[in-house]
Every structure is written in C-alpha cells, then in structure tokens.
mmCIF file of C-alpha atoms in Angstrom:
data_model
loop_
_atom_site.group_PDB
_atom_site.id
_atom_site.type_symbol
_atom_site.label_atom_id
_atom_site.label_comp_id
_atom_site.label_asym_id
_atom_site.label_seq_id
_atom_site.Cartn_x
_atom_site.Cartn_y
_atom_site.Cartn_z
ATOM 1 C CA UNK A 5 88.858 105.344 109.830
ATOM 2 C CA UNK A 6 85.563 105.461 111.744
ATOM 3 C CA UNK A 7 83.078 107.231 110.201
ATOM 4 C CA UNK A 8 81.417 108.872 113.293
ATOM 5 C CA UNK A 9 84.557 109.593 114.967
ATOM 6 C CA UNK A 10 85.344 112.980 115.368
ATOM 7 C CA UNK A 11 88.849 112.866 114.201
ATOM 8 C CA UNK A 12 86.842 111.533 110.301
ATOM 9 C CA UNK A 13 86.401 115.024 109.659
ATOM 10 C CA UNK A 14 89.127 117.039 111.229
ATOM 11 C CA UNK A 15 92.172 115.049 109.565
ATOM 12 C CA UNK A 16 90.084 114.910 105.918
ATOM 13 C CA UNK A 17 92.599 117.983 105.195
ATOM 14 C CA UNK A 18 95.564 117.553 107.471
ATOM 15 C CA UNK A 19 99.015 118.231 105.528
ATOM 16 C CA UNK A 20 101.465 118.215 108.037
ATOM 17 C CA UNK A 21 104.327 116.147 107.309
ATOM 18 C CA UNK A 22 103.846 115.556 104.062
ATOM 19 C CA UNK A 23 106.603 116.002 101.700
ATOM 20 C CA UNK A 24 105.558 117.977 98.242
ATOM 21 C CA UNK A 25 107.549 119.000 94.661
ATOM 22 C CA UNK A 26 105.744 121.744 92.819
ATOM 23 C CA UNK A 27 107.451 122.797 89.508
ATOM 24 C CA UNK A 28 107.095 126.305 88.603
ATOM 25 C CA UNK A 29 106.620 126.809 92.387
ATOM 26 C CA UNK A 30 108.613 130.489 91.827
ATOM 27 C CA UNK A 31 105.236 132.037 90.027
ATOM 28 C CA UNK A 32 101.540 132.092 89.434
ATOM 29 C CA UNK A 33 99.789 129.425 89.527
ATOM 30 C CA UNK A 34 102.558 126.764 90.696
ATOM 31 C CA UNK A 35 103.413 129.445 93.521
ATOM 32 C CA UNK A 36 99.651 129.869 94.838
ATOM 33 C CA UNK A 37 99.682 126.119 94.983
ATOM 34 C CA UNK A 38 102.657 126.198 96.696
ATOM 35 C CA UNK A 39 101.557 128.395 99.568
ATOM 36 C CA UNK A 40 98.278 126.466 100.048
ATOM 37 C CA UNK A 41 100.238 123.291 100.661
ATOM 38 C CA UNK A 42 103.144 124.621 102.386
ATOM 39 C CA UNK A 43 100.673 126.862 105.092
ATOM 40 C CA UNK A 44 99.203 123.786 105.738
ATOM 41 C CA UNK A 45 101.760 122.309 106.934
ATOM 42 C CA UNK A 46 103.568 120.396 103.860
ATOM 43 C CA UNK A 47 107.573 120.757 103.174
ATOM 44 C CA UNK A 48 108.108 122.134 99.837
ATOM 45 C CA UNK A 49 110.824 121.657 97.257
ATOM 46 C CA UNK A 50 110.260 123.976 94.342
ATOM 47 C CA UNK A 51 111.661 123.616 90.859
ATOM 48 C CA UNK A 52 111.858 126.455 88.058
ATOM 49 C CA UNK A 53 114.455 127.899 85.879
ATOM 50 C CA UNK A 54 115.182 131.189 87.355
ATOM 51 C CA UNK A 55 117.343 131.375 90.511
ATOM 52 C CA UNK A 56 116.529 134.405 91.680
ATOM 53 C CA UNK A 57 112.733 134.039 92.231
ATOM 54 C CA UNK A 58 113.068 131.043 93.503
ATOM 55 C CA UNK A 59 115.328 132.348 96.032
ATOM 56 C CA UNK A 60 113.774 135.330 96.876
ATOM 57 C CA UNK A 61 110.170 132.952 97.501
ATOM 58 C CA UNK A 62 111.711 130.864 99.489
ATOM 59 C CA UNK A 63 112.804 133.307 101.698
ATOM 60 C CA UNK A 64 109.322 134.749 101.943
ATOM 61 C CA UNK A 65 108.037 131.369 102.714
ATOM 62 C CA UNK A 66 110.169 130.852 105.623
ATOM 63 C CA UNK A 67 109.094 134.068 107.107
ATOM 64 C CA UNK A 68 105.601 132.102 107.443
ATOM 65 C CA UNK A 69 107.078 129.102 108.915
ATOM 66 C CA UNK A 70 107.026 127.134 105.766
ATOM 67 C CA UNK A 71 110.236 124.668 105.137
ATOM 68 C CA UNK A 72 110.762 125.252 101.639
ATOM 69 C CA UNK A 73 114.312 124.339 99.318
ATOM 70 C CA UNK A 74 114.971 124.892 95.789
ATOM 71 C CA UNK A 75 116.467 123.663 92.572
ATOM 72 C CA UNK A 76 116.777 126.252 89.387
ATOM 73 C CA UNK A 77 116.726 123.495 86.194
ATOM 74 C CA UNK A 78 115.265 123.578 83.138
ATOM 75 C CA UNK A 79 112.320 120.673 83.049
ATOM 76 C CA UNK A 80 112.593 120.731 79.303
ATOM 77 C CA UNK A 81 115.400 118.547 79.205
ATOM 78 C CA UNK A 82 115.194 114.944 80.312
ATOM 79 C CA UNK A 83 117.981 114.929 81.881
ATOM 80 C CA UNK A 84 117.160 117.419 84.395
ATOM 81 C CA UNK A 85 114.236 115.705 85.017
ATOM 82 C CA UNK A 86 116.344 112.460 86.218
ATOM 83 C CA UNK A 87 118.597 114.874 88.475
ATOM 84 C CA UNK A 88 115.392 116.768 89.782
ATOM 85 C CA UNK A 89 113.242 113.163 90.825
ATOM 86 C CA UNK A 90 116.786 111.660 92.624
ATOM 87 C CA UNK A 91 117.893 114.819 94.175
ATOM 88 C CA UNK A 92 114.555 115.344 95.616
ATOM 89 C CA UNK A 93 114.224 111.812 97.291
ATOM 90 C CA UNK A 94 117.674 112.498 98.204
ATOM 91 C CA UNK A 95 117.184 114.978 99.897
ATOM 92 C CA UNK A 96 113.662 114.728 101.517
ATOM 93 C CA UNK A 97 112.688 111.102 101.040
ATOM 94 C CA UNK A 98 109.668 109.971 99.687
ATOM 95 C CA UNK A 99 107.765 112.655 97.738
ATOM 96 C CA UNK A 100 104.207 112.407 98.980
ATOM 97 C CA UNK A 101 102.985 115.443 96.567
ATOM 98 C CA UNK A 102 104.087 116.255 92.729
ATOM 99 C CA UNK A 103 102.306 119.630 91.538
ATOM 100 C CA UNK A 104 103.155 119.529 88.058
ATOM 101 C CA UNK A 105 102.395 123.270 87.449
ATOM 102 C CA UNK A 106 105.919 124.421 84.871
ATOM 103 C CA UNK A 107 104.444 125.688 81.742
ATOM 104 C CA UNK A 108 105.026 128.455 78.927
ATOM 105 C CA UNK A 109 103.174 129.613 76.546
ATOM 106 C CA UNK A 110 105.047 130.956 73.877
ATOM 107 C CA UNK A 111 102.147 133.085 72.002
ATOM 108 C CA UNK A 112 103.387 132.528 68.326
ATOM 109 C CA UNK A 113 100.858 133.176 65.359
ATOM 110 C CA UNK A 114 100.564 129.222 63.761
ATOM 111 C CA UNK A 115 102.713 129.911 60.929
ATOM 112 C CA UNK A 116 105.342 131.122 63.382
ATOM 113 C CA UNK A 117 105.984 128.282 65.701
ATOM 114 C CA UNK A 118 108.629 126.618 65.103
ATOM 115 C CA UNK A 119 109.842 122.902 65.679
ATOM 116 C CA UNK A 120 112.106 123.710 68.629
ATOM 117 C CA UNK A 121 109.344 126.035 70.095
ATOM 118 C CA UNK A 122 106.760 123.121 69.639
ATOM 119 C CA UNK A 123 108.841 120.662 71.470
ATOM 120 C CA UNK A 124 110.052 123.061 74.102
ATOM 121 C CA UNK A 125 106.456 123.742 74.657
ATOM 122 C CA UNK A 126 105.372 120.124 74.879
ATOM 123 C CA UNK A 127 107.958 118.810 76.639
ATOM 124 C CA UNK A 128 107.396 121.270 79.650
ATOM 125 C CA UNK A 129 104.097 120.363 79.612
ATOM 126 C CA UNK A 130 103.466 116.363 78.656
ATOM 127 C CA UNK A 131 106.933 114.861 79.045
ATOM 128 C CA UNK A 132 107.961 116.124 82.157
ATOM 129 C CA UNK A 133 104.835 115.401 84.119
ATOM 130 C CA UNK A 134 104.860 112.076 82.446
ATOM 131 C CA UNK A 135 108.756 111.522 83.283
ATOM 132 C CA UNK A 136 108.579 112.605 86.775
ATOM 133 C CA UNK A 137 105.139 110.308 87.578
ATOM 134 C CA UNK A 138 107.476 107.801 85.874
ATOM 135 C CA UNK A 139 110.200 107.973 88.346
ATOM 136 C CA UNK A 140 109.196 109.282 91.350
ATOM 137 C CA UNK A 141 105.623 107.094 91.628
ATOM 138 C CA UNK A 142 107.285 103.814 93.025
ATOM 139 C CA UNK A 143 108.019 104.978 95.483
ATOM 140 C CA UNK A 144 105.069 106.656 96.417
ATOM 141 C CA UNK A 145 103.572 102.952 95.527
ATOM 142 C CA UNK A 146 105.838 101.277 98.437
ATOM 143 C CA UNK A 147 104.141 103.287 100.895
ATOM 144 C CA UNK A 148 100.329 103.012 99.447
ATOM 145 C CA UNK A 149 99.712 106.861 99.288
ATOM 146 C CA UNK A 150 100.701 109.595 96.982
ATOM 147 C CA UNK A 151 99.025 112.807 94.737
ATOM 148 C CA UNK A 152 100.081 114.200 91.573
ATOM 149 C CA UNK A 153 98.356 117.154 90.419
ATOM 150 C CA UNK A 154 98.686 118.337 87.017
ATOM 151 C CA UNK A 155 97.736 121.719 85.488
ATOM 152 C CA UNK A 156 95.010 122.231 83.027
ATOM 153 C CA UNK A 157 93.803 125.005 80.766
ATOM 154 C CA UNK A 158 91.223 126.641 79.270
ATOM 155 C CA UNK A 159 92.562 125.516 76.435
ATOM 156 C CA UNK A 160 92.248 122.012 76.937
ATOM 157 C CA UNK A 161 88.414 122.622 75.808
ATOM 158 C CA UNK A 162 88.715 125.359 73.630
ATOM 159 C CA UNK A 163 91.346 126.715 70.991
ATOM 160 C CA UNK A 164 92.301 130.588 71.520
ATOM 161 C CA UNK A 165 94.724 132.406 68.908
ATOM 162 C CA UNK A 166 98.503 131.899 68.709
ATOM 163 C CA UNK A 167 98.309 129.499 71.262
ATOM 164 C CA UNK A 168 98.390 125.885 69.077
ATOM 165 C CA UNK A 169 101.563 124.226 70.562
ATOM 166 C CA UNK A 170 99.888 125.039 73.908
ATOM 167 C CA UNK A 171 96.574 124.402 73.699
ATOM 168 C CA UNK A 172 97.736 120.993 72.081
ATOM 169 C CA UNK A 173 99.664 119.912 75.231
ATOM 170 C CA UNK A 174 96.677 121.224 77.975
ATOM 171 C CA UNK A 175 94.456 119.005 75.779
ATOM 172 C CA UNK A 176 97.205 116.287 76.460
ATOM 173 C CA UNK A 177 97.455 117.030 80.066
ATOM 174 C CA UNK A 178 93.783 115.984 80.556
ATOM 175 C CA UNK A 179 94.332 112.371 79.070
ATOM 176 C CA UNK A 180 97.720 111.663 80.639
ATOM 177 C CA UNK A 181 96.272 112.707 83.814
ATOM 178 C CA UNK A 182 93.601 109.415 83.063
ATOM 179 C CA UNK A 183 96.681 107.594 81.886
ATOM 180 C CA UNK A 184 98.136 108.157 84.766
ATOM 181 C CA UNK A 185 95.123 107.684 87.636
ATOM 182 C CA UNK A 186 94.895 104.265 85.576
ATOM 183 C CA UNK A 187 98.513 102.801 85.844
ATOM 184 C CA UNK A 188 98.804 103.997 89.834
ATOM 185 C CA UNK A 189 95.811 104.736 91.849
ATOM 186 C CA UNK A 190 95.214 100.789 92.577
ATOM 187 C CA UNK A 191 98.383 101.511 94.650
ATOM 188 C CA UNK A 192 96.849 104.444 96.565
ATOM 189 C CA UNK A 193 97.864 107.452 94.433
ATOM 190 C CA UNK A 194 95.457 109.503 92.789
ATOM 191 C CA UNK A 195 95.947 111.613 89.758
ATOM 192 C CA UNK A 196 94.211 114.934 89.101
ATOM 193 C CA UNK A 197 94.238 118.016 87.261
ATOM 194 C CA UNK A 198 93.279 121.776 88.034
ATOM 195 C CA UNK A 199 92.090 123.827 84.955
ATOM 196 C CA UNK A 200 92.401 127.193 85.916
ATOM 197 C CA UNK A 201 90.214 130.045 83.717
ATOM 198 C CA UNK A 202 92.064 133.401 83.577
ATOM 199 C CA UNK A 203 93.943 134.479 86.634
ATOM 200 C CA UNK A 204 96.579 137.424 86.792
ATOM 201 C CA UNK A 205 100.029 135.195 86.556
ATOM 202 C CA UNK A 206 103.276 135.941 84.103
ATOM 203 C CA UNK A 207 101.503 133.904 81.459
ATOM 204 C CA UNK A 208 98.296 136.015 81.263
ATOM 205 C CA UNK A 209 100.103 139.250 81.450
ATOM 206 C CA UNK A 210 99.412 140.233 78.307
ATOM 207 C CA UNK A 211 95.517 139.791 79.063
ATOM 208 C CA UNK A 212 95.153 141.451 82.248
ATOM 209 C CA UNK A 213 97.658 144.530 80.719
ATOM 210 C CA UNK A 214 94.178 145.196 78.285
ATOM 211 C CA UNK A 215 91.205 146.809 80.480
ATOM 212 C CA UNK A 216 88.851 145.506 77.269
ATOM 213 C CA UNK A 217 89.834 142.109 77.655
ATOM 214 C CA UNK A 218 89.798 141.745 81.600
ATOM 215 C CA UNK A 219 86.329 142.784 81.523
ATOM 216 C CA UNK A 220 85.092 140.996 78.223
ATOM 217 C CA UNK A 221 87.000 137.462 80.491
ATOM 218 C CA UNK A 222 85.126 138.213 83.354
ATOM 219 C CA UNK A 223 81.627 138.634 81.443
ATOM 220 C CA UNK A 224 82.142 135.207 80.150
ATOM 221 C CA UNK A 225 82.065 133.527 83.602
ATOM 222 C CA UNK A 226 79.255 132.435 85.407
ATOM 223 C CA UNK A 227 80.664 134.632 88.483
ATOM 224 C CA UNK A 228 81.481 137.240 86.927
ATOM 225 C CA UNK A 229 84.947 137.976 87.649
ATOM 226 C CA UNK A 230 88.172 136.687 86.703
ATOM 227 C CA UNK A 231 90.330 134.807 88.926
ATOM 228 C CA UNK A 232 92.486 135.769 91.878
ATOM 229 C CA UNK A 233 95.201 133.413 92.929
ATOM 230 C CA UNK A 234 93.750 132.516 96.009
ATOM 231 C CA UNK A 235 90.655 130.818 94.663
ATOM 232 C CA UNK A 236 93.562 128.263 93.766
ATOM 233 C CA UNK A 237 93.949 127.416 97.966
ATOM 234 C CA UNK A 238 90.384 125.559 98.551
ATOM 235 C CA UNK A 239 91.298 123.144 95.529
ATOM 236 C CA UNK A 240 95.012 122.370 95.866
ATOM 237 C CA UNK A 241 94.377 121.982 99.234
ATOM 238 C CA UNK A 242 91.590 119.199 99.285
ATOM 239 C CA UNK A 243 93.081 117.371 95.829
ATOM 240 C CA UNK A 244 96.493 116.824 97.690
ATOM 241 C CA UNK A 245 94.829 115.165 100.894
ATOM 242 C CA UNK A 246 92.606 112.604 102.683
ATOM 243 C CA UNK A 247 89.686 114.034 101.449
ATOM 244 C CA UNK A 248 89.978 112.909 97.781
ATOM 245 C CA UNK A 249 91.085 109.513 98.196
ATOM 246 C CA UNK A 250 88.071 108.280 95.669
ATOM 247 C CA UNK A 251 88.818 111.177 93.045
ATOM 248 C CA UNK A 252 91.199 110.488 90.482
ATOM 249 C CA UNK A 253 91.204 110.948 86.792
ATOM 250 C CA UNK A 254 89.513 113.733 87.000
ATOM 251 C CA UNK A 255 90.010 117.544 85.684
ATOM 252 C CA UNK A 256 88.193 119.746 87.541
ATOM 253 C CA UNK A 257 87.900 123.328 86.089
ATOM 254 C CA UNK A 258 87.979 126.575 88.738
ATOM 255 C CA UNK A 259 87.216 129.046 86.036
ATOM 256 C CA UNK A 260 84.544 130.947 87.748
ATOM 257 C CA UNK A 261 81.774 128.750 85.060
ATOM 258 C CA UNK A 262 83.681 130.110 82.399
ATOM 259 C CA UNK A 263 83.495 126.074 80.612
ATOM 260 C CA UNK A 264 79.624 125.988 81.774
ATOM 261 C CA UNK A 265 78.064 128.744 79.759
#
C-alpha cells in the first residue's frame, strides 16, 4: 500500500467481505461486537446456547442489511467446538474474524464453587478460544490474514468477590491471547483482547439492578460513567481490520480509566 495514496486511509477500516464467528453473538458484549462488524459490512455467524435469542437477533440484523446465520451449541464441550469450527468453514469458507466473546460468570461465594462449575467456567472461557484458534487458524494462515479477538475483564487485573473461577480464566485470557499472537501472527493473524470495565449486559445485571453500585462503578473511572455498549463499536471495529496489522498481543482495556486510577 502507498502511503500517500488516498485509498491508505479510507480502506484502514474497510470490512466488507469479510467473513466473522462471534460466540455469544446473541447478548452483551459478543452482540455489540457483532453489530459493529456486521454494519460494516462483515457476514456474521453467531454461536450461543439459546435458540431463541439467537434467532430473534438475527432477524433484527437482517432488517439492517446484515447477513447473519446461527448455530445454538454449548462451547463448553469440545466436541461442539469441532462441529462449530467445520460447520462454519462449511458453510462460509474461510473465517477471516473469531470474536471469542462466550462467557459466564457463575457468582458463587469461594467455598461454593464447585468442580463442575470451575471447569464449566474455564472451559467457556480458556479452552474454547484456545480450541477454536487451534482449528480454525490454518486456514486463516493459507491466506496470510486473519483476527481473533478475545474478551478480557476487569478481573484479569483485579480480584472482585465470588467471582474466583472467573477472574482466574480472564487472567488466563490475557496470556493465551500472547500465546496465541506468538504461534500465528508471523502468518498474518493478529491476536488481541478487549477488557471491557462495567457495561449493562446479562452478566452485570446484578450490578446495574443496585443504584449504589452503578454510581460507586462510575466514580471509579477516569470518565466518570460506566459503560454503554456502543463504546464497544470504535474498538471491535479497528482490532478486526487493516488498521491494526502491527498490534497483536495486546489487551487493551475500554473501561472508561477504570485500570488507570
């Protein structure tokens, strides 16, 4: 690419064409994302559990003019995981995008949590973005290009209560995401991750249902506000194109400064 030509800047952020799977694409975060890439022009497959949302968004992504499919799977269990990366290349070819947002947090006091909630919890959130990378990255290799965008936390810095099988997997989420920039971005694919601070999703519920705690969250930003889904657009947006082709490995927090003070 030219540097001074005028088409350097203009296709920086161009999306069209391009081919993206975002699990948990059916809520919150993984659904913002969704919407920035598929409104700029990107084909979407979305994967979650529940059939119904994931229905009903697609629908209300085609009334935008975004092409958009489904599959309803849990992305706890490897084997889903296999049928999700071969259906997908199946049925759209090369994946050009993997937003890795499918998470739960399952809130239980330390002395609660049980083995099966601790690997249901870090399955979602290390083994399947590790899996998927695994298996759908070759390909992205044959053709030299490719972005995989992983979700961080909050809690990858910082512990919170009842959170532990949680915050230990965000804190995984920001090495793997280095693992993984190291084994493929020689071949063109960059891996990043987005560490959102507290926006209103199914997983903060419980937060933004307390007046106290909305406003104590937002005091602890540099802003001064807590976030709104759309603050999620800018990022997704310029992470899964052109213009971050020498960022990888990196986790970059929109949390309103909430990690800076």
């Amino acid at each position: 690419m030219n540097f001074f030509s005028p088409n350097a800047v203009t296709q920086l952020f161009n999306l069209n064409g391009l081919k993206a799977l975002v699990t948990g694409g059916n809520s919150g975060i993984g659904k913002a994302m969704a919407y920035a890439l598929g409104l700029s022009g990107a084909q979407l497959l979305l994967v979650a559990r529940r059939e119904p949302e994931l229905e009903k968004v697609t629908k209300e992504m085609h009334s935008y003019g975004i092409q958009a499919s489904w599959i309803a799977t849990d992305l706890a269990v490897f084997d889903n995981i296999k049928m999700v990366a071969k259906k997908a290349e199946t049925e759209l070819g090369k994946i050009d995008i993997i937003i890795n947002a499918a998470g739960v947090n399952l809130r239980q006091k330390f002395t609660d949590v049980t083995s099966e909630s601790w690997d249901m919890q870090l399955s979602l959130h290390l083994k399947t973005p590790f899996f998927l990378t695994q298996l759908m990255a070759p390909s992205m290799k044959a053709s030299g290009w490719g972005r995989i965008i992983n979700i961080a936390s909050l809690q990858s810095y910082r512990a919170f209560a009842d959170s532990a099988p949680y915050g230990a997997a965000k804190g995984g989420i920001v090495q793997l995401t280095r693992a993984i920039a190291q084994e493929w971005s020689r071949y063109g694919i960059t891996c990043n991750a987005i560490g959102p601070g507290f926006f209103p999703t199914n997983l903060t519920s419980k937060v933004f249902s307390d007046p106290s705690l909305v406003t104590h969250n937002a005091e602890q930003t540099c802003i001064g506000r807590n976030g709104k889904l759309e603050d999620l657009y800018g990022v997704t947006i310029f992470l899964c194109s052109k213009a971050s082709d020498y960022i990888t490995g990196q986790t970059i927090m929109v949390d309103g400064g909430f990690t800076a003070k």
